[in-house]
PDB file of C-alpha atoms in Angstrom:
ATOM      1  CA  MET A 289     -63.466  65.404  -4.449  1.00  0.00           C
ATOM      2  CA  ASP A 290     -61.480  64.728  -7.611  1.00  0.00           C
ATOM      3  CA  LEU A 291     -63.854  65.850 -10.368  1.00  0.00           C
ATOM      4  CA  GLY A 292     -62.085  63.702 -12.941  1.00  0.00           C
ATOM      5  CA  ILE A 293     -61.649  66.499 -15.488  1.00  0.00           C
ATOM      6  CA  LYS A 294     -57.970  67.390 -15.109  1.00  0.00           C
ATOM      7  CA  GLY A 295     -56.547  68.148 -18.536  1.00  0.00           C
ATOM      8  CA  ARG A 296     -59.940  68.784 -20.116  1.00  0.00           C
ATOM      9  CA  ARG A 297     -60.370  71.942 -22.195  1.00  0.00           C
ATOM     10  CA  ALA A 298     -63.239  74.327 -21.396  1.00  0.00           C
ATOM     11  CA  VAL A 299     -64.761  77.431 -22.943  1.00  0.00           C
ATOM     12  CA  VAL A 300     -66.352  79.785 -20.434  1.00  0.00           C
ATOM     13  CA  CYS A 301     -68.269  82.728 -21.875  1.00  0.00           C
ATOM     14  CA  ALA A 302     -68.620  86.104 -20.124  1.00  0.00           C
ATOM     15  CA  SER A 303     -66.017  85.032 -17.586  1.00  0.00           C
ATOM     16  CA  SER A 304     -63.990  88.111 -16.669  1.00  0.00           C
ATOM     17  CA  LYS A 305     -66.053  88.631 -13.506  1.00  0.00           C
ATOM     18  CA  GLY A 306     -69.156  87.537 -11.621  1.00  0.00           C
ATOM     19  CA  LEU A 307     -70.684  84.103 -12.014  1.00  0.00           C
ATOM     20  CA  GLY A 308     -68.764  83.348 -15.193  1.00  0.00           C
ATOM     21  CA  ARG A 309     -65.477  83.967 -13.429  1.00  0.00           C
ATOM     22  CA  GLY A 310     -66.622  81.793 -10.531  1.00  0.00           C
ATOM     23  CA  CYS A 311     -67.198  78.949 -12.975  1.00  0.00           C
ATOM     24  CA  ALA A 312     -63.851  79.507 -14.683  1.00  0.00           C
ATOM     25  CA  GLU A 313     -61.937  79.438 -11.395  1.00  0.00           C
ATOM     26  CA  ALA A 314     -63.685  76.272 -10.229  1.00  0.00           C
ATOM     27  CA  LEU A 315     -62.870  74.511 -13.498  1.00  0.00           C
ATOM     28  CA  ALA A 316     -59.258  75.704 -13.295  1.00  0.00           C
ATOM     29  CA  GLU A 317     -58.998  74.401  -9.744  1.00  0.00           C
ATOM     30  CA  ALA A 318     -60.179  71.035 -11.089  1.00  0.00           C
ATOM     31  CA  GLY A 319     -57.308  71.116 -13.602  1.00  0.00           C
ATOM     32  CA  CYS A 320     -59.045  72.276 -16.775  1.00  0.00           C
ATOM     33  CA  ASP A 321     -57.325  74.392 -19.395  1.00  0.00           C
ATOM     34  CA  LEU A 322     -59.492  77.366 -20.311  1.00  0.00           C
ATOM     35  CA  VAL A 323     -60.616  79.587 -23.143  1.00  0.00           C
ATOM     36  CA  LEU A 324     -62.067  82.678 -21.473  1.00  0.00           C
ATOM     37  CA  ASN A 325     -64.265  85.236 -23.181  1.00  0.00           C
ATOM     38  CA  ALA A 326     -65.623  88.665 -22.296  1.00  0.00           C
ATOM     39  CA  ARG A 327     -66.068  91.986 -24.031  1.00  0.00           C
ATOM     40  CA  GLY A 328     -63.658  94.019 -21.906  1.00  0.00           C
ATOM     41  CA  ALA A 329     -60.068  93.124 -22.782  1.00  0.00           C
ATOM     42  CA  GLU A 330     -58.420  94.628 -19.704  1.00  0.00           C
ATOM     43  CA  ALA A 331     -60.603  92.909 -17.104  1.00  0.00           C
ATOM     44  CA  LEU A 332     -60.496  89.655 -19.074  1.00  0.00           C
ATOM     45  CA  GLU A 333     -56.710  89.555 -19.254  1.00  0.00           C
ATOM     46  CA  ALA A 334     -56.452  90.347 -15.543  1.00  0.00           C
ATOM     47  CA  THR A 335     -58.712  87.398 -14.768  1.00  0.00           C
ATOM     48  CA  ALA A 336     -56.794  85.146 -17.152  1.00  0.00           C
ATOM     49  CA  GLU A 337     -53.467  86.036 -15.561  1.00  0.00           C
ATOM     50  CA  HIS A 338     -54.845  85.476 -12.055  1.00  0.00           C
ATOM     51  CA  ILE A 339     -56.086  82.017 -13.031  1.00  0.00           C
ATOM     52  CA  ARG A 340     -52.799  81.093 -14.735  1.00  0.00           C
ATOM     53  CA  SER A 341     -50.717  82.095 -11.755  1.00  0.00           C
ATOM     54  CA  THR A 342     -53.064  80.631  -9.148  1.00  0.00           C
ATOM     55  CA  TYR A 343     -53.954  77.272 -10.683  1.00  0.00           C
ATOM     56  CA  GLY A 344     -51.149  76.592 -13.163  1.00  0.00           C
ATOM     57  CA  VAL A 345     -53.420  75.818 -16.106  1.00  0.00           C
ATOM     58  CA  ASN A 346     -53.259  77.088 -19.682  1.00  0.00           C
ATOM     59  CA  VAL A 347     -55.586  80.037 -20.283  1.00  0.00           C
ATOM     60  CA  VAL A 348     -56.424  81.714 -23.595  1.00  0.00           C
ATOM     61  CA  ALA A 349     -58.282  85.022 -23.347  1.00  0.00           C
ATOM     62  CA  VAL A 350     -60.488  86.141 -26.227  1.00  0.00           C
ATOM     63  CA  ALA A 351     -61.956  89.633 -25.944  1.00  0.00           C
ATOM     64  CA  ALA A 352     -65.106  89.595 -28.068  1.00  0.00           C
ATOM     65  CA  ASP A 353     -68.863  90.036 -27.910  1.00  0.00           C
ATOM     66  CA  ILE A 354     -70.092  86.447 -27.851  1.00  0.00           C
ATOM     67  CA  THR A 355     -73.570  87.558 -28.937  1.00  0.00           C
ATOM     68  CA  THR A 356     -72.307  88.569 -32.398  1.00  0.00           C
ATOM     69  CA  ASP A 357     -71.337  86.343 -35.312  1.00  0.00           C
ATOM     70  CA  GLU A 358     -67.876  87.922 -35.396  1.00  0.00           C
ATOM     71  CA  GLY A 359     -67.349  87.478 -31.676  1.00  0.00           C
ATOM     72  CA  ARG A 360     -68.373  83.826 -31.725  1.00  0.00           C
ATOM     73  CA  ALA A 361     -66.094  83.179 -34.668  1.00  0.00           C
ATOM     74  CA  LYS A 362     -63.107  84.546 -32.714  1.00  0.00           C
ATOM     75  CA  VAL A 363     -63.912  82.424 -29.682  1.00  0.00           C
ATOM     76  CA  LEU A 364     -64.504  79.267 -31.688  1.00  0.00           C
ATOM     77  CA  GLU A 365     -61.269  79.725 -33.637  1.00  0.00           C
ATOM     78  CA  ALA A 366     -59.336  79.955 -30.383  1.00  0.00           C
ATOM     79  CA  ALA A 367     -61.272  77.127 -28.773  1.00  0.00           C
ATOM     80  CA  GLY A 368     -60.694  74.354 -31.277  1.00  0.00           C
ATOM     81  CA  GLU A 369     -61.970  71.062 -29.929  1.00  0.00           C
ATOM     82  CA  VAL A 370     -63.154  71.447 -26.354  1.00  0.00           C
ATOM     83  CA  ASP A 371     -64.676  69.105 -23.799  1.00  0.00           C
ATOM     84  CA  ILE A 372     -66.657  71.599 -21.735  1.00  0.00           C
ATOM     85  CA  LEU A 373     -68.783  74.607 -22.684  1.00  0.00           C
ATOM     86  CA  VAL A 374     -70.206  77.072 -20.177  1.00  0.00           C
ATOM     87  CA  ASN A 375     -72.645  79.421 -21.879  1.00  0.00           C
ATOM     88  CA  ASN A 376     -73.166  82.775 -20.216  1.00  0.00           C
ATOM     89  CA  ALA A 377     -74.243  86.272 -21.236  1.00  0.00           C
ATOM     90  CA  GLY A 378     -75.581  89.292 -19.407  1.00  0.00           C
ATOM     91  CA  GLY A 379     -79.338  89.532 -19.065  1.00  0.00           C
ATOM     92  CA  PRO A 380     -81.481  92.130 -20.838  1.00  0.00           C
ATOM     93  CA  PRO A 381     -82.652  95.218 -18.943  1.00  0.00           C
ATOM     94  CA  PRO A 382     -85.748  95.188 -16.737  1.00  0.00           C
ATOM     95  CA  GLY A 383     -88.915  97.047 -17.617  1.00  0.00           C
ATOM     96  CA  MET A 384     -92.665  96.766 -18.074  1.00  0.00           C
ATOM     97  CA  TRP A 385     -94.617  94.863 -20.685  1.00  0.00           C
ATOM     98  CA  HIS A 386     -95.481  98.042 -22.587  1.00  0.00           C
ATOM     99  CA  ASP A 387     -91.846  99.150 -22.795  1.00  0.00           C
ATOM    100  CA  TRP A 388     -90.640  96.460 -25.154  1.00  0.00           C
ATOM    101  CA  GLU A 389     -90.791  96.447 -28.940  1.00  0.00           C
ATOM    102  CA  ARG A 390     -89.874  93.718 -31.402  1.00  0.00           C
ATOM    103  CA  GLU A 391     -86.257  94.905 -31.556  1.00  0.00           C
ATOM    104  CA  ASP A 392     -85.914  94.518 -27.781  1.00  0.00           C
ATOM    105  CA  PHE A 393     -87.069  90.919 -27.961  1.00  0.00           C
ATOM    106  CA  ILE A 394     -84.730  90.183 -30.866  1.00  0.00           C
ATOM    107  CA  LYS A 395     -81.749  91.480 -28.834  1.00  0.00           C
ATOM    108  CA  ALA A 396     -82.788  89.375 -25.841  1.00  0.00           C
ATOM    109  CA  LEU A 397     -83.237  86.269 -27.971  1.00  0.00           C
ATOM    110  CA  ASP A 398     -79.875  86.806 -29.678  1.00  0.00           C
ATOM    111  CA  ALA A 399     -78.029  87.095 -26.369  1.00  0.00           C
ATOM    112  CA  ASN A 400     -79.808  84.634 -24.111  1.00  0.00           C
ATOM    113  CA  MET A 401     -81.224  82.002 -26.466  1.00  0.00           C
ATOM    114  CA  LEU A 402     -79.700  82.020 -29.944  1.00  0.00           C
ATOM    115  CA  THR A 403     -76.082  82.612 -28.861  1.00  0.00           C
ATOM    116  CA  PRO A 404     -75.914  79.583 -26.527  1.00  0.00           C
ATOM    117  CA  ILE A 405     -77.681  77.497 -29.158  1.00  0.00           C
ATOM    118  CA  ALA A 406     -75.082  78.558 -31.744  1.00  0.00           C
ATOM    119  CA  MET A 407     -72.255  77.617 -29.377  1.00  0.00           C
ATOM    120  CA  ILE A 408     -73.862  74.247 -28.685  1.00  0.00           C
ATOM    121  CA  LYS A 409     -74.250  73.534 -32.396  1.00  0.00           C
ATOM    122  CA  ALA A 410     -70.644  74.511 -33.045  1.00  0.00           C
ATOM    123  CA  LEU A 411     -68.971  72.526 -30.247  1.00  0.00           C
ATOM    124  CA  VAL A 412     -71.168  69.579 -29.334  1.00  0.00           C
ATOM    125  CA  PRO A 413     -70.660  67.540 -32.553  1.00  0.00           C
ATOM    126  CA  SER A 414     -66.947  67.057 -31.847  1.00  0.00           C
ATOM    127  CA  MET A 415     -67.757  66.173 -28.227  1.00  0.00           C
ATOM    128  CA  MET A 416     -70.112  63.483 -29.536  1.00  0.00           C
ATOM    129  CA  ASP A 417     -67.429  62.184 -31.887  1.00  0.00           C
ATOM    130  CA  ARG A 418     -65.048  61.787 -28.939  1.00  0.00           C
ATOM    131  CA  GLY A 419     -67.734  60.279 -26.706  1.00  0.00           C
ATOM    132  CA  TRP A 420     -67.560  62.828 -23.869  1.00  0.00           C
ATOM    133  CA  GLY A 421     -68.671  66.386 -23.256  1.00  0.00           C
ATOM    134  CA  ARG A 422     -70.392  68.736 -20.864  1.00  0.00           C
ATOM    135  CA  VAL A 423     -72.459  71.870 -21.481  1.00  0.00           C
ATOM    136  CA  VAL A 424     -73.759  74.114 -18.716  1.00  0.00           C
ATOM    137  CA  ASN A 425     -75.980  77.044 -19.617  1.00  0.00           C
ATOM    138  CA  ILE A 426     -76.205  79.800 -17.016  1.00  0.00           C
ATOM    139  CA  THR A 427     -79.834  80.924 -17.174  1.00  0.00           C
ATOM    140  CA  SER A 428     -81.919  82.302 -14.269  1.00  0.00           C
ATOM    141  CA  GLN A 429     -84.274  81.390 -11.451  1.00  0.00           C
ATOM    142  CA  SER A 430     -86.881  83.225 -13.538  1.00  0.00           C
ATOM    143  CA  VAL A 431     -87.116  80.101 -15.699  1.00  0.00           C
ATOM    144  CA  LYS A 432     -88.795  78.403 -12.737  1.00  0.00           C
ATOM    145  CA  ALA A 433     -90.624  81.456 -11.375  1.00  0.00           C
ATOM    146  CA  PRO A 434     -90.930  84.275 -13.935  1.00  0.00           C
ATOM    147  CA  ILE A 435     -90.189  87.781 -12.660  1.00  0.00           C
ATOM    148  CA  GLY A 436     -92.586  90.436 -13.926  1.00  0.00           C
ATOM    149  CA  VAL A 437     -90.066  93.173 -14.691  1.00  0.00           C
ATOM    150  CA  LEU A 438     -87.749  90.716 -16.448  1.00  0.00           C
ATOM    151  CA  GLY A 439     -90.088  89.811 -19.280  1.00  0.00           C
ATOM    152  CA  LEU A 440     -87.345  89.901 -21.896  1.00  0.00           C
ATOM    153  CA  SER A 441     -85.175  87.539 -19.859  1.00  0.00           C
ATOM    154  CA  ASN A 442     -88.134  85.301 -18.984  1.00  0.00           C
ATOM    155  CA  SER A 443     -88.969  84.892 -22.657  1.00  0.00           C
ATOM    156  CA  ALA A 444     -85.480  84.277 -24.027  1.00  0.00           C
ATOM    157  CA  ARG A 445     -84.316  81.952 -21.271  1.00  0.00           C
ATOM    158  CA  ALA A 446     -87.528  79.935 -21.386  1.00  0.00           C
ATOM    159  CA  GLY A 447     -86.889  79.401 -25.089  1.00  0.00           C
ATOM    160  CA  LEU A 448     -83.378  78.112 -24.384  1.00  0.00           C
ATOM    161  CA  THR A 449     -84.764  75.838 -21.673  1.00  0.00           C
ATOM    162  CA  GLY A 450     -87.163  74.254 -24.145  1.00  0.00           C
ATOM    163  CA  TYR A 451     -84.379  73.750 -26.674  1.00  0.00           C
ATOM    164  CA  VAL A 452     -82.133  72.115 -24.088  1.00  0.00           C
ATOM    165  CA  ALA A 453     -84.916  69.827 -22.900  1.00  0.00           C
ATOM    166  CA  GLY A 454     -85.060  68.166 -26.301  1.00  0.00           C
ATOM    167  CA  THR A 455     -81.449  68.472 -27.427  1.00  0.00           C
ATOM    168  CA  SER A 456     -79.927  67.150 -24.197  1.00  0.00           C
ATOM    169  CA  ARG A 457     -81.808  63.890 -24.569  1.00  0.00           C
ATOM    170  CA  GLN A 458     -80.768  63.504 -28.193  1.00  0.00           C
ATOM    171  CA  VAL A 459     -77.035  63.758 -27.434  1.00  0.00           C
ATOM    172  CA  ALA A 460     -76.836  62.025 -24.042  1.00  0.00           C
ATOM    173  CA  GLY A 461     -76.281  58.622 -25.632  1.00  0.00           C
ATOM    174  CA  SER A 462     -73.025  59.940 -27.098  1.00  0.00           C
ATOM    175  CA  GLY A 463     -71.653  60.828 -23.668  1.00  0.00           C
ATOM    176  CA  VAL A 464     -72.522  64.520 -23.832  1.00  0.00           C
ATOM    177  CA  ASN A 465     -74.525  66.050 -20.992  1.00  0.00           C
ATOM    178  CA  ILE A 466     -76.301  69.396 -21.300  1.00  0.00           C
ATOM    179  CA  ASN A 467     -77.830  71.062 -18.243  1.00  0.00           C
ATOM    180  CA  ASN A 468     -78.909  74.513 -17.082  1.00  0.00           C
ATOM    181  CA  LEU A 469     -77.741  76.240 -13.905  1.00  0.00           C
ATOM    182  CA  LEU A 470     -80.241  78.763 -12.562  1.00  0.00           C
ATOM    183  CA  PRO A 471     -78.840  81.513 -10.328  1.00  0.00           C
ATOM    184  CA  GLY A 472     -80.862  83.482  -7.860  1.00  0.00           C
ATOM    185  CA  ILE A 473     -79.401  86.570  -6.224  1.00  0.00           C
ATOM    186  CA  HIS A 474     -75.616  86.543  -5.932  1.00  0.00           C
ATOM    187  CA  ALA A 475     -73.100  89.071  -4.682  1.00  0.00           C
ATOM    188  CA  THR A 476     -72.063  90.356  -8.109  1.00  0.00           C
ATOM    189  CA  ASP A 477     -71.879  93.735  -9.809  1.00  0.00           C
ATOM    190  CA  ARG A 478     -75.396  93.187 -11.147  1.00  0.00           C
ATOM    191  CA  ALA A 479     -76.765  92.731  -7.634  1.00  0.00           C
ATOM    192  CA  VAL A 480     -75.036  95.918  -6.527  1.00  0.00           C
ATOM    193  CA  ALA A 481     -76.567  97.792  -9.456  1.00  0.00           C
ATOM    194  CA  LEU A 482     -80.047  96.434  -8.734  1.00  0.00           C
ATOM    195  CA  ASP A 483     -79.738  97.317  -5.059  1.00  0.00           C
ATOM    196  CA  GLY A 484     -78.670 100.807  -6.060  1.00  0.00           C
ATOM    197  CA  GLY A 485     -81.731 101.178  -8.264  1.00  0.00           C
ATOM    198  CA  VAL A 486     -84.041 100.093  -5.460  1.00  0.00           C
ATOM    199  CA  ALA A 487     -82.303 102.420  -3.018  1.00  0.00           C
ATOM    200  CA  LYS A 488     -82.769 105.386  -5.333  1.00  0.00           C
ATOM    201  CA  ALA A 489     -86.421 104.572  -6.001  1.00  0.00           C
ATOM    202  CA  GLN A 490     -87.269 104.084  -2.316  1.00  0.00           C
ATOM    203  CA  GLY A 491     -85.060 106.744  -0.825  1.00  0.00           C
ATOM    204  CA  ILE A 492     -83.015 104.296   1.258  1.00  0.00           C
ATOM    205  CA  THR A 493     -79.383 103.260   1.353  1.00  0.00           C
ATOM    206  CA  SER A 494     -78.035 100.490  -0.864  1.00  0.00           C
ATOM    207  CA  GLU A 495     -77.135  98.549   2.277  1.00  0.00           C
ATOM    208  CA  GLN A 496     -80.745  98.738   3.488  1.00  0.00           C
ATOM    209  CA  ALA A 497     -81.941  97.616   0.068  1.00  0.00           C
ATOM    210  CA  LYS A 498     -79.653  94.601   0.343  1.00  0.00           C
ATOM    211  CA  ILE A 499     -80.860  93.820   3.871  1.00  0.00           C
ATOM    212  CA  ASP A 500     -84.468  93.982   2.707  1.00  0.00           C
ATOM    213  CA  ARG A 501     -83.796  91.695  -0.247  1.00  0.00           C
ATOM    214  CA  CYS A 502     -81.913  89.188   1.904  1.00  0.00           C
ATOM    215  CA  LYS A 503     -85.096  88.828   3.938  1.00  0.00           C
ATOM    216  CA  THR A 504     -86.787  87.386   0.849  1.00  0.00           C
ATOM    217  CA  ILE A 505     -84.170  84.610   0.577  1.00  0.00           C
ATOM    218  CA  PRO A 506     -84.626  81.642   2.944  1.00  0.00           C
ATOM    219  CA  ALA A 507     -80.838  81.302   3.275  1.00  0.00           C
ATOM    220  CA  GLY A 508     -80.806  84.899   4.511  1.00  0.00           C
ATOM    221  CA  ARG A 509     -77.976  86.101   2.278  1.00  0.00           C
ATOM    222  CA  TYR A 510     -76.762  86.467  -1.276  1.00  0.00           C
ATOM    223  CA  GLY A 511     -74.968  83.581  -2.930  1.00  0.00           C
ATOM    224  CA  THR A 512     -71.309  83.816  -3.906  1.00  0.00           C
ATOM    225  CA  ALA A 513     -69.611  83.318  -7.233  1.00  0.00           C
ATOM    226  CA  ASP A 514     -67.388  80.651  -5.660  1.00  0.00           C
ATOM    227  CA  GLU A 515     -70.384  78.612  -4.535  1.00  0.00           C
ATOM    228  CA  PHE A 516     -71.981  78.946  -7.942  1.00  0.00           C
ATOM    229  CA  GLY A 517     -68.772  77.951  -9.699  1.00  0.00           C
ATOM    230  CA  ALA A 518     -68.412  74.830  -7.576  1.00  0.00           C
ATOM    231  CA  VAL A 519     -71.866  73.621  -8.651  1.00  0.00           C
ATOM    232  CA  CYS A 520     -71.027  74.372 -12.283  1.00  0.00           C
ATOM    233  CA  ALA A 521     -67.776  72.413 -12.011  1.00  0.00           C
ATOM    234  CA  PHE A 522     -69.612  69.423 -10.576  1.00  0.00           C
ATOM    235  CA  LEU A 523     -72.090  69.462 -13.468  1.00  0.00           C
ATOM    236  CA  CYS A 524     -69.045  69.435 -15.768  1.00  0.00           C
ATOM    237  CA  SER A 525     -67.388  66.612 -13.867  1.00  0.00           C
ATOM    238  CA  ALA A 526     -66.912  62.931 -14.546  1.00  0.00           C
ATOM    239  CA  HIS A 527     -69.462  62.254 -11.794  1.00  0.00           C
ATOM    240  CA  ALA A 528     -72.364  64.022 -13.549  1.00  0.00           C
ATOM    241  CA  GLY A 529     -72.805  61.636 -16.457  1.00  0.00           C
ATOM    242  CA  PHE A 530     -76.333  60.651 -15.411  1.00  0.00           C
ATOM    243  CA  ILE A 531     -77.610  64.242 -15.077  1.00  0.00           C
ATOM    244  CA  VAL A 532     -79.348  65.103 -18.341  1.00  0.00           C
ATOM    245  CA  GLY A 533     -81.435  68.131 -19.298  1.00  0.00           C
ATOM    246  CA  GLN A 534     -81.932  69.422 -15.768  1.00  0.00           C
ATOM    247  CA  ASN A 535     -82.579  72.916 -14.431  1.00  0.00           C
ATOM    248  CA  VAL A 536     -80.527  73.216 -11.256  1.00  0.00           C
ATOM    249  CA  LEU A 537     -81.531  76.080  -8.967  1.00  0.00           C
ATOM    250  CA  HIS A 538     -78.820  77.915  -7.047  1.00  0.00           C
ATOM    251  CA  ASP A 539     -80.959  80.475  -5.266  1.00  0.00           C
ATOM    252  CA  GLY A 540     -80.787  79.951  -1.501  1.00  0.00           C
ATOM    253  CA  GLY A 541     -84.327  78.593  -1.548  1.00  0.00           C
ATOM    254  CA  GLY A 542     -85.809  81.666  -3.179  1.00  0.00           C
ATOM    255  CA  VAL A 543     -88.009  79.677  -5.573  1.00  0.00           C
ATOM    256  CA  ASN A 544     -90.569  77.601  -3.689  1.00  0.00           C
ATOM    257  CA  ALA A 545     -91.417  74.821  -6.111  1.00  0.00           C
ATOM    258  CA  THR A 546     -91.505  71.032  -6.111  1.00  0.00           C
ATOM    259  CA  LEU A 547     -90.629  70.611  -9.805  1.00  0.00           C
TER     260      LEU A 547
END
C-alpha cells in the first residue's frame, strides 16, 4: 500500500533501536525524511546511516536526552517544520508501591507525560497552519490494563492518555491526527532484560523465562519492531485521517478488553 507520505518530514524520538527504530524504518520505507533522536550518539548514527543507505531518504541524527529542556531544544532546532511526530521514551523502572517517592514520580512524569506534551505543543501548531499532521505517542498496554509493578509507568502514561483524549479532538479539524500506540511484549532489549530478571529470580534460564511469558500471549510469541513500525506508519499515513484520539493495542491479544 502506498501510504501517501513520501516526502513528508518526521521526528522519531528514542529511535536508535527497539520500537522507535522500527517506526523510523517503516516511515523511511514509506519515503519520509527523518530527524532521529536518542541519547547514545554511536548507536544513533549507525541507525541513521543504515536508514540512509537502505531507503535513500534524508536523515538527521540528533544525540540528546529528549526528556530534558536542553535535549528537546536541540531536536526541535534540527527538526524545523515537520509533518509527523513519533513520541517515544524509555519507561521508568519497575517496583512496588512503597518503593516510590515524589522524586520518582516526577521523573516518570517528565519522561512519559510532560516530554511528549512539550513536543506536541512545539510542533503541532505549524502542522495545523499547514492543514496536515500526524502524532503517534508510543505508550504501553498498561494504559488499558495496569501492571502492578509498573506503577510509575501506569501513572505517567495514563496522564498522557487523558491529555491526548482532549487535545486530539481539538486539533482534528485542522487536519492533525493524534493517536497512541500501545505495545505489549516485543522482542527488544527491554524484553531481554526483563526475561533475565525473571530468570535470576526464579532460578531458570532466560530462554525458559521467555517460553513461559509467551504462554501468556494469545499469539504465542513476542511482537517484532518491524510489525510495530508498520502499524505506526499506517497511523501516520494519508489513510488514517479519520482515526482520532485512539489507543491502538499492539500486544498479540495480551489485553482482554472490549474497549
